[in-house]
Coordinates of N, CA and C in Angstrom, one line a residue:
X1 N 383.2 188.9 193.3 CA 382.0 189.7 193.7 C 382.0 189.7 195.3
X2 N 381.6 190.9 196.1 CA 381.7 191.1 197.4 C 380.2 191.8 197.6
X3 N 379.9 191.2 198.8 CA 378.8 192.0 199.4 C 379.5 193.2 200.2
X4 N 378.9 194.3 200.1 CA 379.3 195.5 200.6 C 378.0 196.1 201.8
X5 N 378.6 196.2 202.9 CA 377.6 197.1 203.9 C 378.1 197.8 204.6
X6 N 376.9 198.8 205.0 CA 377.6 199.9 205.8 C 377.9 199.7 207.2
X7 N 378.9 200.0 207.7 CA 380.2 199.6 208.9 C 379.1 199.7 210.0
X8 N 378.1 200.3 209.9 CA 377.1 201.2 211.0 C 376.3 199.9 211.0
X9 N 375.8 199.3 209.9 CA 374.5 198.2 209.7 C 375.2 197.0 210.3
X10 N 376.7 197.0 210.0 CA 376.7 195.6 210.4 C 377.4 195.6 211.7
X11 N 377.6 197.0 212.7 CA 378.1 196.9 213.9 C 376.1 196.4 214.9
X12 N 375.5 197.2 214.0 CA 374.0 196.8 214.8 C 373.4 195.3 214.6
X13 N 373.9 194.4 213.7 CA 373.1 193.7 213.3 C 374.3 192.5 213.9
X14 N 375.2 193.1 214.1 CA 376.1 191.6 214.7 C 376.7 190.7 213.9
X15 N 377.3 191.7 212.8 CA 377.3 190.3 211.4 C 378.3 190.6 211.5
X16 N 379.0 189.3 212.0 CA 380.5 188.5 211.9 C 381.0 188.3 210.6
X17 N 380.0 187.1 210.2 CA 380.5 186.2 209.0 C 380.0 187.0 208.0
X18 N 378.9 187.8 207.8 CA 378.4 188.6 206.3 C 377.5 187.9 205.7
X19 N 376.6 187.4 207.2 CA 375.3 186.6 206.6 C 374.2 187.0 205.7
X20 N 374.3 186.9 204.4 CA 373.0 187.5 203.7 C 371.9 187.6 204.4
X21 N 371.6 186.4 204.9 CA 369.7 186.3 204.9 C 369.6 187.1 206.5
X22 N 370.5 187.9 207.3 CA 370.6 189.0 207.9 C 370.3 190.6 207.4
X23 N 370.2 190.7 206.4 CA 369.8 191.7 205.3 C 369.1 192.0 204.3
X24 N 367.9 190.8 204.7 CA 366.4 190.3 203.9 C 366.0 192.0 204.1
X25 N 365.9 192.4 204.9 CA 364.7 193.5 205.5 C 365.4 195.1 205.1
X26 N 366.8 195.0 204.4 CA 367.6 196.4 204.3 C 367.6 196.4 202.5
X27 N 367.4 197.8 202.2 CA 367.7 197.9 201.0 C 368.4 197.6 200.3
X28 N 368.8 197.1 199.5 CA 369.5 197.1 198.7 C 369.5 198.0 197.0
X29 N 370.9 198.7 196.3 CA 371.2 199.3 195.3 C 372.0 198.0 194.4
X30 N 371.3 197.8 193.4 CA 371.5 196.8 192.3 C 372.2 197.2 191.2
X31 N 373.0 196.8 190.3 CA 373.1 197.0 189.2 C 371.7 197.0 187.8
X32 N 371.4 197.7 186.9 CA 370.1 197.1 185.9 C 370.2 195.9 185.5
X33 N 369.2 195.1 185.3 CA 368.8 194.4 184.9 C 369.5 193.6 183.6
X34 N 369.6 194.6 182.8 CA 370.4 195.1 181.5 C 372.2 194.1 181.9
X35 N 372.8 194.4 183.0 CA 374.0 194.4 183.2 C 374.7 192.8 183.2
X36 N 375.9 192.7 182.5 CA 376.3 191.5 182.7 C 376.4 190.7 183.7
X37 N 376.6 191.5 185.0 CA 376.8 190.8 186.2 C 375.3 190.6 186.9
X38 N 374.1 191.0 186.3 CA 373.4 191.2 187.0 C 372.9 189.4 187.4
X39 N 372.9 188.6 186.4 CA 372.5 187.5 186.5 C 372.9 186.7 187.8
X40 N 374.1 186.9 187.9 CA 375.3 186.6 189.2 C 374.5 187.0 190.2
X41 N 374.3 188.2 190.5 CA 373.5 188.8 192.0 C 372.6 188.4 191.8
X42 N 371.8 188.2 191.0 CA 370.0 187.7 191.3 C 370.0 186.2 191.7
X43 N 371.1 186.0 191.1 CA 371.2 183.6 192.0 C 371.7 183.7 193.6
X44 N 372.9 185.4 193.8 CA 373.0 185.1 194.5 C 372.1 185.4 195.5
X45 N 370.9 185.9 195.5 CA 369.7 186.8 196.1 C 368.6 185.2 196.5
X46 N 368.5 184.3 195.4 CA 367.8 183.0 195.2 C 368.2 182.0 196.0
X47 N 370.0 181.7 195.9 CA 370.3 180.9 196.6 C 370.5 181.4 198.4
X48 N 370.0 182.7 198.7 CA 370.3 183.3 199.9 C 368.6 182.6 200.9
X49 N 367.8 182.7 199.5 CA 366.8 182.3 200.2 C 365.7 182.9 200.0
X50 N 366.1 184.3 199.8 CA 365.2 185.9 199.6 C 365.4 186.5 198.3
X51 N 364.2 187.8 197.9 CA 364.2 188.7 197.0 C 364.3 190.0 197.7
X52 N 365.2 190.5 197.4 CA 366.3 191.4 197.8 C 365.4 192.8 197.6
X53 N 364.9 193.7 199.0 CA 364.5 195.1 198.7 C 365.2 196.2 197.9
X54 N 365.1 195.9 196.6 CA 365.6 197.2 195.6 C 365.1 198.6 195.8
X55 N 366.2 199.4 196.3 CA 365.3 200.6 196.6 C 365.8 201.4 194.9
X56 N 366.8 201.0 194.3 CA 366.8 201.4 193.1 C 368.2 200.8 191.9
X57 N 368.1 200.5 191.1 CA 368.7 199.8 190.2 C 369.8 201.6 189.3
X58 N 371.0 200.7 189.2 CA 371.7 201.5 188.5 C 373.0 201.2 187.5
X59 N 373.7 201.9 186.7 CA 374.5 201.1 185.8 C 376.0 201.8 186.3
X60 N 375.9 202.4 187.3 CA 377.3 203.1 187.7 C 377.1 202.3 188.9
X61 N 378.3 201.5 189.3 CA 379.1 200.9 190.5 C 379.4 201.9 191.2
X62 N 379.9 202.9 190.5 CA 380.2 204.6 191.8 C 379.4 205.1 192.6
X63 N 378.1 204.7 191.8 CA 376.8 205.0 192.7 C 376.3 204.1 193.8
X64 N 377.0 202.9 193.6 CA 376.4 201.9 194.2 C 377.2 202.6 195.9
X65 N 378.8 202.2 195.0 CA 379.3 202.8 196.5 C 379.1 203.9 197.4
X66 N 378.6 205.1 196.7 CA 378.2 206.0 197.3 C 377.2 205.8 198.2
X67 N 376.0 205.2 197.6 CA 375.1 205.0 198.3 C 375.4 204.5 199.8
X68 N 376.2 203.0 199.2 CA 376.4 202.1 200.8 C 377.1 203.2 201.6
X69 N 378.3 204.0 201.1 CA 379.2 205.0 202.4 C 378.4 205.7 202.8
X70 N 376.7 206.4 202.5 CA 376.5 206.9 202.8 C 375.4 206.7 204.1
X71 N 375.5 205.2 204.4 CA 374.6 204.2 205.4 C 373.0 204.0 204.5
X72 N 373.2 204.1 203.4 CA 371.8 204.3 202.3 C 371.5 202.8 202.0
X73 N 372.0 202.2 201.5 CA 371.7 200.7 201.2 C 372.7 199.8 201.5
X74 N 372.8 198.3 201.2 CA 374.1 197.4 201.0 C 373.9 197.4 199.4
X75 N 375.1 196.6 199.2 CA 374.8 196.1 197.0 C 376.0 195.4 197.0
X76 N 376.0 195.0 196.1 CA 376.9 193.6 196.2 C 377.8 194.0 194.6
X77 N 379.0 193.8 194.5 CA 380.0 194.3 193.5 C 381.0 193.8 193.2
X78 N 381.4 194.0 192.0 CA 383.1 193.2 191.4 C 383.5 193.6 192.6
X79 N 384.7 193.0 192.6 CA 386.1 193.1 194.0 C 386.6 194.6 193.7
X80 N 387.0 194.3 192.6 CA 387.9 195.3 192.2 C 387.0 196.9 192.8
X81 N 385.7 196.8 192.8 CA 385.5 198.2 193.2 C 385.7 198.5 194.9
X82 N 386.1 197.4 195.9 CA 386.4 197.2 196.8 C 387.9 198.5 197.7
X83 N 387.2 199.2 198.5 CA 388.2 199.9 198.8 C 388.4 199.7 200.3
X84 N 389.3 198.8 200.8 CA 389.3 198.3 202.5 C 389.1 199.6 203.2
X85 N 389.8 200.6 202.3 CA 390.9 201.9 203.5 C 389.3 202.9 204.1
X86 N 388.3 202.2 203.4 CA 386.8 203.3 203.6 C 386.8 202.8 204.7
X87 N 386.6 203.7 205.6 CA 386.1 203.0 206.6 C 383.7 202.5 207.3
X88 N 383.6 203.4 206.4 CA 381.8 203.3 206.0 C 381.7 202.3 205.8
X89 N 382.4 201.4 205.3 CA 381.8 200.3 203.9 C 382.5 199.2 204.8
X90 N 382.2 197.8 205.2 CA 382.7 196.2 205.4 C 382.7 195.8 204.1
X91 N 383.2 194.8 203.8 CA 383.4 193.9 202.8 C 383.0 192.7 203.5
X92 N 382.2 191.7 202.5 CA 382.3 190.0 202.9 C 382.6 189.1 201.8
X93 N 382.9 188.7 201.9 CA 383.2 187.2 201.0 C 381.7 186.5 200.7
X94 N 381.3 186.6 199.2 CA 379.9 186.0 198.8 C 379.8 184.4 199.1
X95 N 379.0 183.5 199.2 CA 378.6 182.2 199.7 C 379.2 181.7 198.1
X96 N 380.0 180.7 197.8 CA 380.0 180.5 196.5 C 380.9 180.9 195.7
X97 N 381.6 181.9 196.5 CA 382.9 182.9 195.4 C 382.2 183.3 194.1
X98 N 380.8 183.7 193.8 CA 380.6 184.2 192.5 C 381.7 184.9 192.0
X99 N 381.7 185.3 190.4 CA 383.0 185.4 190.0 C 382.4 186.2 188.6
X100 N 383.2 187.1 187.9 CA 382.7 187.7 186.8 C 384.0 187.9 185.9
X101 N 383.9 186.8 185.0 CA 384.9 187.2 183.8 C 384.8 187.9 182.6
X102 N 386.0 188.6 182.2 CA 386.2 189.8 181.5 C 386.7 189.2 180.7
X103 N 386.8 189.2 179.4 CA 387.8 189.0 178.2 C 387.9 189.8 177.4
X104 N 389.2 190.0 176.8 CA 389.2 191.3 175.4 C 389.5 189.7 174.3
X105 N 388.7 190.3 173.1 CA 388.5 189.1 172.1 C 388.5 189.8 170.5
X106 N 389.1 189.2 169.9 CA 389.6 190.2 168.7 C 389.7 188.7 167.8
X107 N 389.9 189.2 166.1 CA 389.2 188.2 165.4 C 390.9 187.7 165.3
X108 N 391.1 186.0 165.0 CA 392.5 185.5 164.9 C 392.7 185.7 163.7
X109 N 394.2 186.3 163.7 CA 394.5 186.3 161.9 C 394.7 188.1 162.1
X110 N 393.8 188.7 162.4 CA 393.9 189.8 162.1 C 395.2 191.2 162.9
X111 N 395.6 191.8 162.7 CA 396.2 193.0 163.0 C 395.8 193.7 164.2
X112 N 396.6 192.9 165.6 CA 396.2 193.9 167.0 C 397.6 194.8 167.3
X113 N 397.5 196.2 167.1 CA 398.4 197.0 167.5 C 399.1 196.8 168.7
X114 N 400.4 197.5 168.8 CA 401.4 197.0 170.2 C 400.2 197.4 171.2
X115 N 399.7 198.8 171.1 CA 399.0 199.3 171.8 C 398.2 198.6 172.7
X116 N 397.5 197.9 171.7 CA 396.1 197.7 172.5 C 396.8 195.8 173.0
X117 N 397.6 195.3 172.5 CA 398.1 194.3 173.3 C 398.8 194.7 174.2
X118 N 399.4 195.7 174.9 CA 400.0 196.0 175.8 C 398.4 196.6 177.0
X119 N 397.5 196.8 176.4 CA 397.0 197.0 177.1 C 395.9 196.1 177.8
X120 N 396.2 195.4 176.9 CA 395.4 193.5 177.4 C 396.0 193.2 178.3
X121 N 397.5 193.0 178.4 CA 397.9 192.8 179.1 C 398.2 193.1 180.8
X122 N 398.2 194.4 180.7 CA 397.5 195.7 181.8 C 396.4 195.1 182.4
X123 N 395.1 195.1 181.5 CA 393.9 194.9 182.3 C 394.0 193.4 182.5
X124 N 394.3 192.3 182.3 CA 394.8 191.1 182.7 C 395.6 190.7 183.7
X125 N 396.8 192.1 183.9 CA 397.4 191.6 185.5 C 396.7 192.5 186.3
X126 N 395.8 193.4 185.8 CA 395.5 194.4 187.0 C 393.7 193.3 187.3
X127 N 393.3 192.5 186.8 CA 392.2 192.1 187.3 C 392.6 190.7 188.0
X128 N 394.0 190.2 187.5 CA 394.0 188.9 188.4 C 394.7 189.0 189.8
X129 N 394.9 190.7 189.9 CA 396.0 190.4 191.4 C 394.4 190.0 192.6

C-alpha cells in the first residue's frame, strides 16, 4: 500500500518523508467501506493519529488516481496501481508497510485447468515483483 499525493501538495507542504499527519486538513478519496483493503487504510488513518477528510468513497482505484492527478485529493492504494512515470502524483512508503494479500483458492482434489493454473501463476509473479 502507498500513499499517493499530488506533486503540487507536496512541493507546498514540504513533505520530504510522506508525513501523514501533514495531510490531516486535505481531502482525501477512499476506497468503500464495503472493500477488502478498506480495513488496512482506516488503522492506517488511526495509527496516523487522525480521521481522514473523505471528500468521497469509491470502488474504482482509477478513480482514485484520477482524482489525485488531478490535484483533487491524496488516497492511499495497492502498489501495484502506482505509476512513478506520472509526474502529478508522489508516491510514499506507508508507516508500517501495510500490505494486502491476494490468493486464488480452489477446492484440493478437484480439477484446475492448464488455463487457469497458468494463470495463477501470472498473477503471482506479476504481484510479487
Amino acid at each position: 500500500m502507498v500513499l499517493a499525493v499530488p506533486t503540487k501538495l507536496v512541493t507546498a507542504l514540504d513533505m520530504r518523508n510522506g508525513d501523514l499527519a501533514l495531510l490531516r486538513e486535505e481531502p482525501f478519496v477512499l476506497t468503500q467501506k464495503t472493500s477488502t483493503i478498506r480495513k488496512i487504510v482506516d488503522s492506517v488513518f488511526k495509527n496516523a493519529g487522525f480521521t481522514p477528510n473523505v471528500l468521497f468513497e469509491t470502488s474504482n482505484n482509477h478513480a482514485i488516481i484520477s482524482m489525485i492527478h488531478e490535484n483533487i485529493c491524496c488516497g492511499i492504494l495497492p502498489m501495484y496501481y502506482m505509476d512513478p512515470s506520472d509526474p502529478a502524483i508522489t508516491y510514499f512508503e506507508l508507516p508500517d508497510h501495510p500490505s494486502w494479500e491476494i490468493v486464488a483458492a480452489y477446492r484440493k482434489g478437484h480439477y484446475i485447468s492448464k488455463t487457469a493454473r497458468t494463470l495463477i501463476k501470472l498473477a503471482g509473479n506479476y504481484f510479487t515483483q
